[in-house]
Short mmCIF file of C-alpha atoms in Angstrom, two decimals:
data_model
loop_
_atom_site.label_atom_id
_atom_site.label_comp_id
_atom_site.label_asym_id
_atom_site.label_seq_id
_atom_site.Cartn_x
_atom_site.Cartn_y
_atom_site.Cartn_z
CA MET A 22 0.00 0.00 0.00
CA PRO A 23 1.18 3.62 -0.51
CA HIS A 24 3.59 5.24 1.93
CA THR A 25 2.30 7.13 4.96
CA SER A 26 3.60 10.43 3.59
CA ARG A 27 1.09 10.08 0.75
CA ARG A 28 -1.86 8.98 2.86
CA ARG A 29 -3.44 12.42 3.20
CA HIS A 30 -3.60 12.87 -0.54
CA LEU A 31 -4.86 9.30 -1.04
CA ALA A 32 -7.50 9.74 1.65
CA ARG A 33 -8.86 12.74 -0.23
CA ALA A 34 -8.85 10.76 -3.45
CA LEU A 35 -10.62 7.88 -1.75
CA ALA A 36 -13.25 10.21 -0.33
CA CYS A 37 -13.88 11.53 -3.82
CA ALA A 38 -14.13 8.00 -5.17
CA LEU A 39 -16.75 7.13 -2.58
CA THR A 40 -18.91 10.17 -3.32
CA VAL A 41 -18.88 10.22 -7.10
CA GLY A 42 -22.01 8.64 -8.47
CA ALA A 43 -22.38 6.93 -11.84
CA LEU A 44 -24.95 4.97 -13.79
CA ALA A 45 -25.02 1.21 -13.39
CA VAL A 46 -23.52 -0.72 -16.26
CA VAL A 47 -24.12 -4.40 -16.85
CA GLU A 48 -20.74 -5.85 -17.73
CA HIS A 49 -19.82 -7.78 -20.83
CA SER A 50 -16.79 -9.67 -22.04
CA SER A 51 -14.05 -7.59 -23.58
CA ALA A 52 -11.56 -8.53 -26.28
CA SER A 53 -10.15 -12.01 -26.71
CA PRO A 54 -7.34 -13.01 -24.34
CA ALA A 55 -3.78 -12.28 -25.32
CA VAL A 56 -1.20 -15.03 -25.50
CA ALA A 57 0.03 -13.81 -22.10
CA ASP A 58 0.17 -16.10 -19.12
CA THR A 59 1.61 -15.20 -15.72
CA SER A 60 -1.31 -16.95 -14.04
CA GLN A 61 1.02 -19.31 -12.19
CA PHE A 62 1.04 -16.60 -9.50
CA ARG A 63 -2.12 -16.89 -7.38
CA GLY A 64 -1.14 -14.93 -4.35
CA VAL A 65 -1.87 -12.78 -1.34
CA ASN A 66 0.25 -10.37 0.65
CA TRP A 67 1.06 -11.31 4.24
CA ALA A 68 1.79 -8.00 5.88
CA ARG A 69 2.66 -6.38 9.17
CA LEU A 70 -0.40 -5.10 11.02
CA GLY A 71 -0.20 -1.35 10.54
CA ASP A 72 1.41 -1.52 7.06
CA ASN A 73 4.92 -2.44 5.95
CA PHE A 74 6.32 1.10 5.71
CA HIS A 75 7.99 0.84 9.08
CA GLY A 76 11.21 2.02 10.70
CA GLY A 77 11.71 -1.25 12.54
CA PRO A 78 11.59 -5.02 12.15
CA LEU A 79 8.73 -6.34 10.04
CA VAL A 80 6.77 -8.62 12.36
CA LEU A 81 3.95 -10.02 10.25
CA HIS A 82 0.38 -10.20 11.59
CA GLY A 83 0.17 -13.31 13.74
CA LEU A 84 3.89 -13.39 14.52
CA SER A 85 5.61 -12.02 17.61
CA ALA A 86 9.01 -10.34 17.81
CA SER A 87 9.99 -12.94 20.42
CA ASP A 88 9.19 -15.92 18.18
CA SER A 89 11.92 -18.43 17.41
CA TYR A 90 12.55 -19.76 13.92
CA GLN A 91 10.62 -22.93 14.80
CA THR A 92 7.67 -20.93 16.13
CA VAL A 93 7.56 -18.77 13.01
CA VAL A 94 7.56 -21.91 10.86
CA ALA A 95 4.67 -23.37 12.85
CA LYS A 96 2.63 -20.17 12.66
CA ALA A 97 3.42 -19.70 8.98
CA ASN A 98 2.34 -23.25 8.21
CA ALA A 99 -1.05 -22.51 9.77
CA VAL A 100 -1.39 -19.25 7.83
CA TYR A 101 -0.39 -20.81 4.50
CA SER A 102 -2.79 -23.72 5.04
CA GLY A 103 -5.52 -21.12 5.41
CA PHE A 104 -4.43 -19.20 2.31
CA GLU A 105 -4.35 -22.42 0.30
CA GLY A 106 -7.45 -24.11 1.70
CA ASN A 107 -9.72 -21.07 1.88
CA LEU A 108 -8.60 -19.26 -1.27
CA GLY A 109 -6.58 -21.59 -3.49
CA ALA A 110 -3.45 -19.43 -3.20
CA ASN A 111 -0.02 -20.75 -4.18
CA THR A 112 2.00 -17.54 -3.76
CA VAL A 113 2.78 -15.19 -0.88
CA ARG A 114 4.38 -11.76 -1.08
CA LEU A 115 6.45 -10.89 1.98
CA PRO A 116 8.10 -7.58 2.92
CA ILE A 117 11.73 -7.05 3.88
CA ASN A 118 13.69 -4.03 5.10
CA THR A 119 17.08 -3.21 6.63
CA TYR A 120 15.72 -3.59 10.17
CA THR A 121 14.72 -7.17 9.33
CA VAL A 122 17.42 -8.65 7.09
CA GLY A 123 20.68 -9.67 8.69
CA THR A 124 19.41 -8.96 12.21
CA SER A 125 18.44 -11.27 15.07
CA TRP A 126 14.84 -11.09 13.79
CA TRP A 127 16.04 -12.31 10.37
CA ASN A 128 17.05 -15.59 11.99
CA ALA A 129 13.39 -16.14 12.90
CA TYR A 130 11.74 -14.32 9.99
CA THR A 131 13.29 -16.67 7.45
CA GLY A 132 10.95 -19.30 8.89
CA ALA A 133 8.08 -17.57 7.07
CA ILE A 134 9.97 -17.88 3.77
CA ASP A 135 11.13 -21.42 4.38
CA ALA A 136 7.67 -22.63 5.43
CA ALA A 137 6.23 -21.23 2.20
CA THR A 138 8.74 -22.87 -0.11
CA ALA A 139 8.54 -26.16 1.80
CA LYS A 140 4.80 -26.11 1.01
CA GLY A 141 5.55 -25.45 -2.66
CA PHE A 142 4.44 -21.82 -2.50
CA LYS A 143 6.11 -19.19 -4.63
CA VAL A 144 7.47 -16.29 -2.56
CA VAL A 145 7.92 -12.69 -3.68
CA LEU A 146 10.28 -10.75 -1.40
CA SER A 147 9.87 -6.99 -1.75
CA TYR A 148 11.82 -4.17 -0.07
CA TRP A 149 9.64 -1.59 1.63
CA ASP A 150 10.83 1.96 2.29
CA ASP A 151 12.15 2.04 5.89
CA GLY A 152 13.82 5.45 6.11
CA VAL A 153 17.31 3.87 6.01
CA ALA A 154 18.04 2.46 2.55
CA ALA A 155 15.15 4.43 1.06
CA ARG A 156 13.05 7.36 2.15
CA ASP A 157 9.83 8.60 0.53
CA GLY A 158 10.24 6.08 -2.28
CA ARG A 159 13.81 7.05 -3.14
CA ILE A 160 17.01 5.15 -2.39
CA VAL A 161 19.17 7.30 -0.10
CA ASN A 162 21.74 4.74 1.09
CA GLN A 163 22.89 2.49 -1.72
CA GLY A 164 25.27 0.63 0.57
CA ALA A 165 22.53 -0.34 3.03
CA PHE A 166 20.27 -1.30 0.11
CA ASP A 167 22.92 -3.54 -1.46
CA THR A 168 23.97 -5.13 1.83
CA MET A 169 20.38 -6.06 2.60
CA TRP A 170 19.77 -7.61 -0.81
CA ASN A 171 23.11 -9.43 -0.86
CA THR A 172 22.20 -11.07 2.45
CA VAL A 173 18.83 -12.14 1.06
CA LEU A 174 20.34 -13.48 -2.15
CA ALA A 175 23.08 -15.37 -0.33
CA ARG A 176 20.35 -17.40 1.35
CA TYR A 177 17.67 -17.63 -1.35
CA GLY A 178 19.40 -16.94 -4.65
CA ALA A 179 19.47 -20.65 -5.48
CA ASN A 180 15.85 -21.34 -4.47
CA SER A 181 13.79 -21.33 -7.65
CA LEU A 182 10.55 -20.62 -5.75
CA VAL A 183 11.77 -17.30 -4.35
CA HIS A 184 11.37 -14.14 -6.43
CA PHE A 185 12.85 -10.73 -5.75
CA GLU A 186 11.26 -7.28 -6.10
CA PRO A 187 14.10 -4.80 -5.52
CA MET A 188 11.76 -2.05 -4.27
CA ASN A 189 8.07 -1.64 -3.61
CA GLU A 190 6.63 1.64 -4.93
CA PRO A 191 9.78 3.57 -5.95
CA GLY A 192 7.77 6.80 -6.12
CA GLY A 193 10.69 9.10 -5.29
CA HIS A 194 12.44 8.29 -8.56
CA SER A 195 11.54 9.42 -12.04
CA ALA A 196 10.84 6.59 -14.49
CA GLY A 197 14.29 7.00 -16.03
CA GLU A 198 16.06 7.07 -12.66
CA TRP A 199 14.22 3.98 -11.47
CA ALA A 200 15.01 2.11 -14.67
CA ASN A 201 18.70 2.87 -14.11
CA VAL A 202 18.56 1.77 -10.46
CA VAL A 203 16.90 -1.53 -11.19
CA SER A 204 19.04 -2.17 -14.27
CA ASN A 205 22.13 -1.77 -12.10
CA TRP A 206 20.61 -4.10 -9.49
CA ILE A 207 20.11 -6.76 -12.15
CA SER A 208 23.45 -6.40 -13.93
CA SER A 209 25.40 -6.57 -10.66
CA ARG A 210 23.70 -9.88 -9.79
CA PRO A 211 24.04 -11.93 -12.98
CA SER A 212 23.51 -15.26 -11.20
CA ILE A 213 19.87 -14.40 -10.46
CA PRO A 214 17.63 -15.55 -13.36
CA ARG A 215 15.62 -12.69 -14.78
CA ASN A 216 12.40 -14.68 -14.51
CA ARG A 217 12.79 -14.51 -10.74
CA ILE A 218 12.95 -10.70 -10.65
CA PHE A 219 9.92 -8.41 -10.31
CA VAL A 220 10.53 -4.90 -11.62
CA SER A 221 8.16 -2.44 -9.98
CA GLY A 222 6.44 0.11 -12.15
CA ALA A 223 7.67 3.67 -11.77
CA GLY A 224 5.86 5.85 -9.25
CA LEU A 225 3.59 3.77 -7.02
CA ASN A 226 4.12 0.68 -9.19
CA THR A 227 1.71 2.30 -11.66
CA ASP A 228 3.87 2.91 -14.74
CA ILE A 229 5.02 -0.43 -16.12
CA LYS A 230 5.05 0.63 -19.78
CA SER A 231 8.34 2.51 -19.47
CA MET A 232 9.90 -0.47 -17.72
CA CYS A 233 8.48 -2.80 -20.35
CA ALA A 234 10.03 -0.73 -23.13
CA ASP A 235 13.52 -0.70 -21.56
CA ARG A 236 15.46 -3.51 -23.23
CA ARG A 237 17.88 -3.69 -20.28
CA LEU A 238 15.01 -5.17 -18.25
CA ASP A 239 13.94 -7.82 -20.74
CA GLY A 240 13.05 -11.19 -19.27
CA THR A 241 11.88 -9.87 -15.91
CA PHE A 242 8.37 -9.74 -14.54
CA LEU A 243 6.70 -6.35 -14.13
CA SER A 244 4.73 -5.60 -10.97
CA LEU A 245 1.69 -3.32 -11.17
CA HIS A 246 -0.33 -1.81 -8.32
CA HIS A 247 -3.96 -1.01 -8.98
CA TYR A 248 -6.35 0.70 -6.52
CA THR A 249 -9.50 2.78 -6.72
CA PHE A 250 -7.87 5.70 -4.90
CA PHE A 251 -5.20 6.08 -7.58
CA SER A 252 -7.71 7.48 -10.05
CA GLY A 253 -11.26 7.92 -8.68
CA ALA A 254 -14.64 6.38 -9.47
CA LYS A 255 -15.47 4.76 -12.79
CA THR A 256 -18.07 2.61 -14.46
CA TYR A 257 -17.32 -1.07 -14.92
CA ASP A 258 -16.36 -0.53 -18.57
CA GLN A 259 -14.13 2.40 -17.65
CA TRP A 260 -12.32 0.26 -15.06
CA VAL A 261 -11.74 -2.44 -17.68
CA THR A 262 -10.34 0.11 -20.11
CA TYR A 263 -8.21 1.80 -17.44
CA LEU A 264 -6.50 -1.43 -16.38
CA ARG A 265 -6.00 -2.64 -19.95
CA ASN A 266 -4.41 0.70 -20.81
CA ALA A 267 -2.12 0.49 -17.78
CA ILE A 268 -0.95 -2.94 -18.91
CA GLY A 269 -0.66 -2.08 -22.58
CA SER A 270 1.24 -4.69 -24.59
CA CYS A 271 3.06 -5.99 -21.50
CA ALA A 272 0.54 -8.55 -20.24
CA ASP A 273 2.88 -11.48 -20.80
CA ARG A 274 5.25 -10.06 -18.12
CA THR A 275 2.80 -8.39 -15.75
CA VAL A 276 1.79 -9.53 -12.27
CA VAL A 277 -0.60 -7.25 -10.37
CA ASP A 278 0.98 -7.71 -6.97
CA GLU A 279 -1.26 -5.27 -5.11
CA PHE A 280 -4.96 -4.63 -5.59
CA GLY A 281 -7.84 -4.82 -3.15
CA ALA A 282 -11.27 -3.70 -2.02
CA PRO A 283 -13.36 -3.80 1.20
CA MET A 284 -14.12 -7.33 2.36
CA ASP A 285 -15.91 -6.68 5.66
CA THR A 286 -18.65 -4.22 4.68
CA GLY A 287 -21.11 -6.64 3.08
CA LEU A 288 -20.52 -5.64 -0.55
CA ASN A 289 -21.78 -8.19 -3.07
CA TYR A 290 -19.08 -8.78 -5.66
CA HIS A 291 -21.43 -11.05 -7.61
CA ASP A 292 -23.65 -8.04 -8.50
CA ALA A 293 -22.91 -7.20 -12.13
CA GLY A 294 -25.29 -4.22 -12.03
CA SER A 295 -23.93 -2.64 -8.86
CA THR A 296 -23.50 1.13 -8.70
CA ASP A 297 -20.83 0.76 -6.01
CA ASN A 298 -17.41 1.85 -7.26
CA PHE A 299 -15.56 -0.84 -5.31
CA VAL A 300 -17.76 -3.59 -6.76
CA ARG A 301 -17.29 -2.30 -10.29
CA TYR A 302 -13.54 -1.97 -9.80
CA PHE A 303 -13.08 -5.42 -8.28
CA ARG A 304 -15.26 -7.12 -10.88
CA ALA A 305 -13.54 -5.33 -13.73
CA THR A 306 -10.07 -6.03 -12.35
CA THR A 307 -10.68 -9.74 -11.93
CA THR A 308 -12.26 -9.91 -15.40
CA VAL A 309 -9.14 -8.42 -17.00
CA LEU A 310 -6.85 -10.67 -14.96
CA ARG A 311 -8.78 -13.76 -16.01
CA GLU A 312 -9.06 -12.82 -19.68
CA LEU A 313 -5.39 -11.90 -20.05
CA ARG A 314 -4.27 -14.75 -17.76
CA ILE A 315 -2.35 -12.32 -15.57
CA GLY A 316 -1.16 -13.48 -12.16
CA SER A 317 -2.02 -11.42 -9.11
CA VAL A 318 -1.24 -10.99 -5.43
CA TYR A 319 -4.14 -9.55 -3.43
CA TRP A 320 -3.60 -6.82 -0.81
CA PRO A 321 -3.79 -7.90 1.88
CA GLY A 322 -4.36 -11.57 2.51
CA LEU A 323 -3.57 -10.86 6.15
CA GLY A 324 -2.30 -7.81 8.03
CA GLY A 325 -2.10 -4.33 6.50
CA LYS A 326 -3.36 -0.96 7.63
CA ILE A 327 -5.57 -0.73 10.69
CA ARG A 328 -8.83 0.99 9.85
CA ALA A 329 -10.24 3.31 12.50
CA GLY A 330 -12.69 1.45 14.71
CA GLN A 331 -11.45 -2.04 13.93
CA SER A 332 -8.44 -4.23 14.57
CA ASP A 333 -7.23 -4.90 11.03
CA ASP A 334 -7.36 -3.83 7.39
CA TRP A 335 -10.87 -3.60 5.94
CA TYR A 336 -9.48 -4.93 2.66
CA ALA A 337 -8.14 -8.10 4.33
CA MET A 338 -9.21 -11.24 2.44
CA GLN A 339 -8.67 -13.33 5.59
CA LYS A 340 -9.27 -12.78 9.31
CA LEU A 341 -6.87 -14.21 11.90
CA HIS A 342 -8.06 -16.27 14.88
CA GLY A 343 -6.32 -18.11 17.70
CA THR A 344 -3.26 -17.70 19.85
CA GLY A 345 0.28 -19.00 19.84
CA THR A 346 0.83 -21.46 17.03
CA ASN A 347 -2.84 -22.50 17.04
CA LEU A 348 -3.87 -20.07 14.32
CA THR A 349 -6.74 -20.29 11.88
CA LEU A 350 -8.06 -18.03 9.12
CA SER A 351 -11.61 -17.24 8.08
CA THR A 352 -13.07 -15.54 5.00
CA PRO A 353 -15.16 -12.41 5.72
CA SER A 354 -16.57 -12.09 2.18
CA ALA A 355 -17.64 -15.19 0.27
CA SER A 356 -18.37 -13.16 -2.86
CA GLY A 357 -14.98 -11.42 -2.62
CA ARG A 358 -13.25 -14.77 -2.26
CA GLU A 359 -15.11 -16.21 -5.24
CA ARG A 360 -14.35 -13.15 -7.35
CA LEU A 361 -10.65 -13.38 -6.45
CA ARG A 362 -10.63 -17.03 -7.49
CA TYR A 363 -12.44 -16.05 -10.68
CA GLY A 364 -9.57 -13.67 -11.46
CA TRP A 365 -7.16 -16.53 -10.85
CA GLY A 366 -9.06 -18.67 -13.36
CA LEU A 367 -10.19 -21.15 -10.69
CA ASP A 368 -13.98 -20.66 -10.49
CA GLY A 369 -16.88 -19.39 -12.51
CA ASP A 370 -18.50 -16.00 -11.97
CA ALA A 371 -21.78 -17.12 -10.45
CA PRO A 372 -22.26 -17.84 -6.75
CA THR A 373 -21.54 -21.46 -5.91
CA PRO A 374 -24.85 -23.37 -5.72
CA THR A 375 -25.99 -24.60 -2.34
CA SER A 376 -27.17 -28.11 -1.58
CA LEU A 377 -29.23 -29.98 0.97
CA LEU A 378 -27.56 -33.04 2.52
CA ARG A 379 -30.37 -35.50 3.22
CA ASN A 380 -29.54 -38.43 5.47
CA VAL A 381 -30.82 -41.67 3.91
CA GLY A 382 -31.56 -43.40 7.20
CA THR A 383 -33.57 -40.61 8.82
CA GLN A 384 -34.72 -38.76 5.67
CA ARG A 385 -33.82 -35.57 7.49
CA CYS A 386 -31.35 -32.87 6.40
CA LEU A 387 -28.01 -31.75 7.82
CA ASP A 388 -28.90 -28.69 9.85
CA ILE A 389 -27.34 -25.86 11.87
CA PRO A 390 -29.86 -25.32 14.67
CA GLY A 391 -31.42 -21.90 14.27
CA GLY A 392 -29.05 -21.01 11.42
CA THR A 393 -26.75 -19.42 14.02
CA THR A 394 -23.19 -18.33 13.27
CA ALA A 395 -22.11 -19.59 16.70
CA ASN A 396 -19.89 -22.67 16.72
CA LEU A 397 -22.00 -25.69 17.66
CA GLN A 398 -22.66 -29.33 16.85
CA VAL A 399 -24.80 -29.93 13.77
CA GLN A 400 -27.77 -32.26 13.68
CA VAL A 401 -30.38 -33.52 11.25
CA GLY A 402 -33.77 -31.84 11.06
CA THR A 403 -36.91 -31.81 8.93
CA CYS A 404 -35.85 -30.73 5.44
CA ALA A 405 -37.04 -27.15 4.98
CA ASN A 406 -34.34 -25.48 2.82
CA SER A 407 -33.70 -23.12 5.73
CA VAL A 408 -30.52 -21.06 5.85
CA GLY A 409 -28.99 -23.56 8.26
CA GLN A 410 -29.54 -26.40 5.78
CA GLN A 411 -27.90 -24.81 2.74
CA TRP A 412 -24.43 -26.26 2.25
CA THR A 413 -21.77 -25.63 -0.40
CA LEU A 414 -19.32 -28.34 -1.46
CA THR A 415 -16.16 -26.50 -2.53
CA ALA A 416 -13.54 -27.65 -5.00
CA GLY A 417 -11.09 -27.85 -2.10
CA GLY A 418 -13.21 -30.40 -0.24
CA GLN A 419 -14.75 -28.06 2.31
CA ILE A 420 -18.47 -28.10 3.15
CA THR A 421 -19.42 -24.51 3.94
CA ALA A 422 -22.57 -22.79 5.17
CA LEU A 423 -23.95 -19.33 5.92
CA ASP A 424 -22.45 -17.70 2.81
CA GLY A 425 -19.04 -19.19 3.47
CA GLN A 426 -18.82 -17.95 7.04
CA LYS A 427 -18.63 -21.46 8.52
CA CYS A 428 -17.12 -24.82 7.62
CA LEU A 429 -18.21 -28.31 8.63
CA ASP A 430 -15.51 -29.25 11.13
CA ALA A 431 -14.45 -32.40 13.00
CA TYR A 432 -13.90 -30.83 16.41
CA SER A 433 -10.41 -30.98 17.91
CA SER A 434 -9.29 -32.88 14.78
CA GLY A 435 -10.79 -35.98 16.41
CA THR A 436 -10.05 -39.41 15.02
CA THR A 437 -12.25 -41.56 17.29
CA ASN A 438 -15.85 -42.72 17.22
CA GLY A 439 -18.16 -40.05 18.59
CA THR A 440 -16.03 -37.07 17.50
CA VAL A 441 -18.36 -34.07 17.43
CA VAL A 442 -19.01 -32.57 14.00
CA GLY A 443 -20.05 -28.93 14.01
CA THR A 444 -19.49 -25.51 12.52
CA TRP A 445 -16.28 -23.52 12.78
CA ALA A 446 -14.53 -20.67 10.97
CA CYS A 447 -12.96 -22.06 7.79
CA ASN A 448 -9.21 -22.51 8.23
CA GLY A 449 -8.09 -24.93 5.52
CA GLY A 450 -7.35 -27.79 7.93
CA ASP A 451 -7.80 -31.43 6.93
CA ASN A 452 -10.39 -31.79 9.70
CA GLN A 453 -12.54 -29.44 7.57
CA ARG A 454 -12.09 -31.37 4.35
CA TRP A 455 -14.41 -34.14 3.22
CA THR A 456 -14.76 -36.65 0.41
CA VAL A 457 -18.17 -37.66 -0.92
CA GLY A 458 -18.19 -41.29 -2.01
CA ALA A 459 -20.25 -42.95 -4.72
CA ASP A 460 -21.82 -45.00 -1.93
CA GLY A 461 -23.24 -41.84 -0.34
CA THR A 462 -20.72 -41.65 2.50
CA VAL A 463 -19.13 -38.36 3.52
CA ARG A 464 -15.69 -39.11 4.96
CA SER A 465 -13.33 -36.90 6.93
CA VAL A 466 -10.05 -36.44 5.05
CA HIS A 467 -8.23 -36.17 8.37
CA SER A 468 -9.51 -39.35 10.03
CA GLY A 469 -11.20 -41.39 7.31
CA LEU A 470 -14.26 -41.73 9.56
CA CYS A 471 -17.78 -41.29 8.22
CA LEU A 472 -20.33 -38.54 8.85
CA ASP A 473 -22.80 -40.38 11.05
CA VAL A 474 -26.19 -39.58 12.61
CA ASN A 475 -26.86 -40.69 16.17
CA THR A 476 -30.44 -41.82 15.57
CA THR A 477 -31.31 -41.38 19.26
CA THR A 478 -30.26 -37.74 19.59
CA SER A 479 -30.24 -36.63 15.89
CA LYS A 480 -26.75 -35.22 16.53
CA VAL A 481 -24.07 -35.64 13.86
CA GLN A 482 -20.71 -37.18 14.68
CA LEU A 483 -17.86 -39.18 13.19
CA TRP A 484 -17.94 -42.97 13.34
CA ALA A 485 -16.12 -45.85 11.73
CA CYS A 486 -17.66 -46.48 8.31
CA TRP A 487 -19.84 -49.60 8.40
CA GLY A 488 -22.36 -49.12 5.56
CA GLY A 489 -25.43 -48.17 7.58
CA ASP A 490 -28.08 -45.88 6.13
CA ASN A 491 -27.39 -43.39 8.93
CA GLN A 492 -24.00 -42.86 7.24
CA ARG A 493 -25.35 -42.37 3.73
CA TRP A 494 -26.29 -38.96 2.34
CA GLN A 495 -28.09 -37.67 -0.72
CA ILE A 496 -27.02 -34.31 -2.17
CA GLN A 497 -29.91 -32.25 -3.52
CA ASN A 498 -29.85 -28.82 -5.13
CA ALA A 499 -31.21 -26.45 -2.50
CA ASP A 500 -32.52 -24.04 -5.12
CA ALA A 501 -34.64 -26.81 -6.63
CA HIS A 502 -35.99 -28.05 -3.30
CA HIS A 503 -39.66 -27.49 -2.56
#
């Protein structure tokens, strides 16, 4: 996100964007996709709470400055499982600065990088202005800048999953100055393959065309930042045109490694006719990303600026829960999640259909009593297509309810007969993943036990699979149920 010294200007721009009205436009497909494809990057930013422009060590949201390397690895594994299971991400962008690299915190912080690559995630390491190597988007201490990067490259230069973005938002340099800086960075490090380097657009990562045209930078990726407050309100079609123009003929090298919109205000990103500027922007952005097969890294997956009146960034795609290493993530906006996945080429545009899960033995439906969002054991009840009976079977094996707010969960990751099955915030764990068999069984991926109805209490539990009708389920389209 933009530097604090620019926040006042951006706040004014954002206020304008929120107050400008425009006519609703029903979207349509634009031109045919280009031959471009950077879609191997399906990512989110994991940030420090309070933003990454910071004159101190970068302690990411969920980590503690006192954490050991092993603790960071354990926490990072939980976070990445959430990113992968809830969103389908395979990439994380992490910040670095001179207060972090080569310090005692670096010894622990590398656990976040190592945990990602061990999971097969791609990692983008980006330097954020810290007032030492760079100030107000301009490099002021080349020696500190080079020392930091040389330390990073000594450890990760040979790791093909790690990518390097020399500087996030180099807004203090002119386009020509920045091209010279990054060209020198590349030429002085010839062992680093160019396809592992992200060259930021000039300014606030907004001008990639000049970088694209500079032959000295051939073979690198180009990173673009794209927000509503950079340019004000637009119709859906205008947002499509604006982003396509920003990309120009450089789609085959472009990764949009920051873009985002509010995820905790109830906006419906499925609404093609919305007059809300954020909805139009986010729909248009993900349309262009999908059509041009451009990879992207959402801001933020976790962490980021703290909005007044709340404890985290209102753009955050995931919310953090738990303490210590027992961390889980939940998704505040099901439509935002689905639209992000649409941009990644993973899902269709329409809301995922909901289903009733009718138990064969009792002829009653899997039910959240009262349709409450509280965590509690599920049961079977008279089939009524109520909100607590509408379930979504995701491509990742989760069974979600209440517009994606809750997942069907084997409590405490139980592996014994009688394990309670109930609702819980989705976190990507194997105890929230299920396989539906041709025989009608629904089995826990974690334990292999079957979803079972206690016919005396109507409560749902896990039990060893034995073929009884109380362990067989019929999936029916909820929309078609009468």
